[in-house]
Amino acid sequence: MRKLIDALAVASFLVSATVVAAGVTIYVKKDAIIDHVKTQALEQVQGLIGDAVGGAVGGALEGALPIGGEESSLPIPAAPLPVPSNLF
C-alpha cells in the first residue's frame, strides 16, 4: 500500500511540475505568441476583405488609372509650382 501512495505522490508531483513549466514557458513567450496570433488574424482578415472588395467591384476599376509607359494620359507639368518665399 505504501508503494502505491508513493507512486501517486510522484505522479502528482510530475503533473504539477509540468503545469508550472508550461505556465512559465507561456508567460515568458507571451509577446511572441500574441504577435504571431495578431499576424495570422490580420492575414485572414485582409484576405477576406480583398475577396469581398474584389467581388463587389468586379473589375469595374480595371484600366481606370493609367500606369506609366508611353500610353500614360496624365499631363506632365512644364514647370514646377512656385514656392512662396515669405511663409510667416
mmCIF file of C-alpha atoms in Angstrom:
data_model
loop_
_atom_site.group_PDB
_atom_site.id
_atom_site.type_symbol
_atom_site.label_atom_id
_atom_site.label_comp_id
_atom_site.label_asym_id
_atom_site.label_seq_id
_atom_site.Cartn_x
_atom_site.Cartn_y
_atom_site.Cartn_z
ATOM 1 C CA MET A 1 0.000 0.000 0.000
ATOM 2 C CA ARG A 2 2.851 2.337 0.797
ATOM 3 C CA LYS A 3 4.367 1.861 -2.695
ATOM 4 C CA LEU A 4 1.036 2.811 -4.311
ATOM 5 C CA ILE A 5 0.799 6.007 -2.266
ATOM 6 C CA ASP A 6 4.407 6.892 -3.112
ATOM 7 C CA ALA A 7 3.768 6.282 -6.827
ATOM 8 C CA LEU A 8 0.678 8.516 -6.711
ATOM 9 C CA ALA A 9 2.700 11.241 -4.960
ATOM 10 C CA VAL A 10 5.433 11.078 -7.598
ATOM 11 C CA ALA A 11 2.842 11.156 -10.401
ATOM 12 C CA SER A 12 1.139 14.145 -8.753
ATOM 13 C CA PHE A 13 4.467 15.959 -8.478
ATOM 14 C CA LEU A 14 5.250 15.321 -12.157
ATOM 15 C CA VAL A 15 1.851 16.633 -13.245
ATOM 16 C CA SER A 16 2.244 19.730 -11.064
ATOM 17 C CA ALA A 17 5.766 20.379 -12.335
ATOM 18 C CA THR A 18 4.574 20.035 -15.934
ATOM 19 C CA VAL A 19 1.743 22.536 -15.376
ATOM 20 C CA VAL A 20 4.117 25.040 -13.741
ATOM 21 C CA ALA A 21 6.715 24.626 -16.511
ATOM 22 C CA ALA A 22 4.053 25.146 -19.196
ATOM 23 C CA GLY A 23 2.779 28.258 -17.423
ATOM 24 C CA VAL A 24 6.270 29.741 -17.112
ATOM 25 C CA THR A 25 7.014 28.993 -20.769
ATOM 26 C CA ILE A 26 3.808 30.671 -21.929
ATOM 27 C CA TYR A 27 4.438 33.671 -19.662
ATOM 28 C CA VAL A 28 7.977 34.125 -20.977
ATOM 29 C CA LYS A 29 6.931 33.791 -24.635
ATOM 30 C CA LYS A 30 3.624 35.678 -24.364
ATOM 31 C CA ASP A 31 4.721 38.631 -26.523
ATOM 32 C CA ALA A 32 5.853 36.370 -29.360
ATOM 33 C CA ILE A 33 2.648 34.336 -29.100
ATOM 34 C CA ILE A 34 0.500 37.483 -29.197
ATOM 35 C CA ASP A 35 2.385 38.862 -32.220
ATOM 36 C CA HIS A 36 2.048 35.542 -34.034
ATOM 37 C CA VAL A 37 -1.711 35.398 -33.405
ATOM 38 C CA LYS A 38 -2.134 39.039 -34.498
ATOM 39 C CA THR A 39 -0.233 38.385 -37.708
ATOM 40 C CA GLN A 40 -2.339 35.348 -38.549
ATOM 41 C CA ALA A 41 -5.581 37.189 -37.770
ATOM 42 C CA LEU A 42 -4.614 40.192 -39.910
ATOM 43 C CA GLU A 43 -3.665 37.960 -42.844
ATOM 44 C CA GLN A 44 -7.027 36.204 -42.692
ATOM 45 C CA VAL A 45 -8.956 39.475 -42.396
ATOM 46 C CA GLN A 46 -7.018 41.038 -45.274
ATOM 47 C CA GLY A 47 -7.772 38.002 -47.414
ATOM 48 C CA LEU A 48 -11.474 38.212 -46.602
ATOM 49 C CA ILE A 49 -11.607 41.957 -47.265
ATOM 50 C CA GLY A 50 -9.689 41.574 -50.516
ATOM 51 C CA ASP A 51 -12.062 38.868 -51.707
ATOM 52 C CA ALA A 52 -15.132 40.869 -50.656
ATOM 53 C CA VAL A 53 -13.978 44.114 -52.283
ATOM 54 C CA GLY A 54 -12.708 42.349 -55.381
ATOM 55 C CA GLY A 55 -16.027 40.560 -55.793
ATOM 56 C CA ALA A 56 -18.053 43.718 -55.158
ATOM 57 C CA VAL A 57 -16.123 45.845 -57.632
ATOM 58 C CA GLY A 58 -15.994 43.050 -60.170
ATOM 59 C CA GLY A 59 -13.244 44.555 -62.289
ATOM 60 C CA ALA A 60 -15.020 47.920 -62.685
ATOM 61 C CA LEU A 61 -11.811 49.784 -61.898
ATOM 62 C CA GLU A 62 -9.635 47.759 -64.227
ATOM 63 C CA GLY A 63 -7.850 50.134 -66.586
ATOM 64 C CA ALA A 64 -9.234 53.228 -64.827
ATOM 65 C CA LEU A 65 -5.803 54.513 -63.874
ATOM 66 C CA PRO A 66 -3.031 54.726 -66.435
ATOM 67 C CA ILE A 67 0.145 53.017 -65.307
ATOM 68 C CA GLY A 68 3.303 54.645 -66.690
ATOM 69 C CA GLY A 69 4.855 53.969 -70.041
ATOM 70 C CA GLU A 70 4.190 55.768 -73.313
ATOM 71 C CA GLU A 71 0.422 55.278 -73.047
ATOM 72 C CA SER A 72 0.198 57.499 -69.963
ATOM 73 C CA SER A 73 -2.505 60.128 -70.428
ATOM 74 C CA LEU A 74 -1.559 62.149 -67.372
ATOM 75 C CA PRO A 75 -0.189 65.599 -68.219
ATOM 76 C CA ILE A 76 3.387 66.346 -67.237
ATOM 77 C CA PRO A 77 3.779 69.894 -65.881
ATOM 78 C CA ALA A 78 6.192 72.096 -67.820
ATOM 79 C CA ALA A 79 7.430 73.923 -64.713
ATOM 80 C CA PRO A 80 7.041 73.228 -61.013
ATOM 81 C CA LEU A 81 4.718 75.365 -58.924
ATOM 82 C CA PRO A 82 6.347 78.446 -57.375
ATOM 83 C CA VAL A 83 7.257 78.262 -53.694
ATOM 84 C CA PRO A 84 6.357 81.341 -51.630
ATOM 85 C CA SER A 85 9.466 82.990 -50.226
ATOM 86 C CA ASN A 86 7.781 84.570 -47.200
ATOM 87 C CA LEU A 87 5.762 81.900 -45.382
ATOM 88 C CA PHE A 88 5.495 83.611 -41.967
#
